[in-house]
Short mmCIF file of C-alpha atoms in Angstrom, two decimals:
data_model
loop_
_atom_site.label_atom_id
_atom_site.label_comp_id
_atom_site.label_asym_id
_atom_site.label_seq_id
_atom_site.Cartn_x
_atom_site.Cartn_y
_atom_site.Cartn_z
CA MET A 1 -6.50 -7.63 8.64
CA ASN A 2 -8.27 -4.82 10.44
CA LYS A 3 -8.88 -1.17 9.67
CA ASN A 4 -5.70 -0.07 11.47
CA ASP A 5 -3.62 -2.46 9.36
CA VAL A 6 -5.16 -1.09 6.18
CA GLU A 7 -4.63 2.53 7.26
CA SER A 8 -0.99 1.83 8.12
CA ILE A 9 -0.29 0.17 4.78
CA TYR A 10 -2.14 2.96 2.96
CA LYS A 11 0.00 5.60 4.70
CA ASP A 12 3.17 3.69 3.76
CA LEU A 13 2.07 3.58 0.12
CA VAL A 14 1.24 7.30 0.09
CA ASN A 15 4.59 8.14 1.69
CA SER A 16 6.34 6.10 -0.98
CA LEU A 17 4.56 8.09 -3.67
CA CYS A 18 5.48 11.37 -2.01
CA ASP A 19 9.16 10.43 -1.77
CA MET A 20 9.73 9.85 -5.47
CA PRO A 21 13.33 10.05 -6.59
CA ASP A 22 14.35 12.58 -9.24
CA ASN A 23 15.72 9.87 -11.51
CA PRO A 24 12.87 8.90 -13.86
CA ILE A 25 13.83 5.22 -13.98
CA GLU A 26 13.97 4.99 -10.18
CA ALA A 27 10.66 6.88 -9.96
CA LEU A 28 9.07 4.41 -12.38
CA GLU A 29 10.38 1.45 -10.36
CA ASN A 30 9.07 3.07 -7.18
CA SER A 31 5.67 3.66 -8.76
CA LYS A 32 5.54 0.04 -9.86
CA ALA A 33 6.35 -1.13 -6.31
CA VAL A 34 3.62 1.11 -4.87
CA ALA A 35 1.08 -0.19 -7.39
CA GLN A 36 2.03 -3.79 -6.59
CA GLY A 37 1.67 -3.06 -2.88
CA ALA A 38 -1.77 -1.58 -3.44
CA LEU A 39 -2.84 -4.64 -5.44
CA VAL A 40 -1.63 -6.98 -2.68
CA LEU A 41 -3.58 -4.94 -0.14
CA VAL A 42 -6.79 -5.09 -2.19
CA LYS A 43 -6.32 -8.81 -2.82
CA GLN A 44 -5.89 -9.50 0.90
CA ILE A 45 -9.03 -7.54 1.73
CA LEU A 46 -11.03 -9.33 -0.97
CA GLU A 47 -9.82 -12.77 0.09
CA ASN A 48 -9.95 -12.32 3.85
CA GLY A 49 -12.18 -9.34 4.46
CA LEU A 50 -11.66 -6.96 7.32
CA VAL A 51 -11.98 -8.10 10.91
CA GLU A 52 -13.65 -6.05 13.58
CA GLU A 53 -11.32 -4.08 15.81
CA LYS A 54 -11.39 -5.15 19.44
#
């Protein structure tokens, strides 16, 4: 995973947070999915580190 991968995933997570539905239950589910995505991203970085861009 390189810096561009991380930035792309980060932007996707931020966009998901910005596009919250009005329904509170759907918003909660969306928030949970974003949090899970962020945890997966952090776990991947911790396990594999970041590779140099070429």
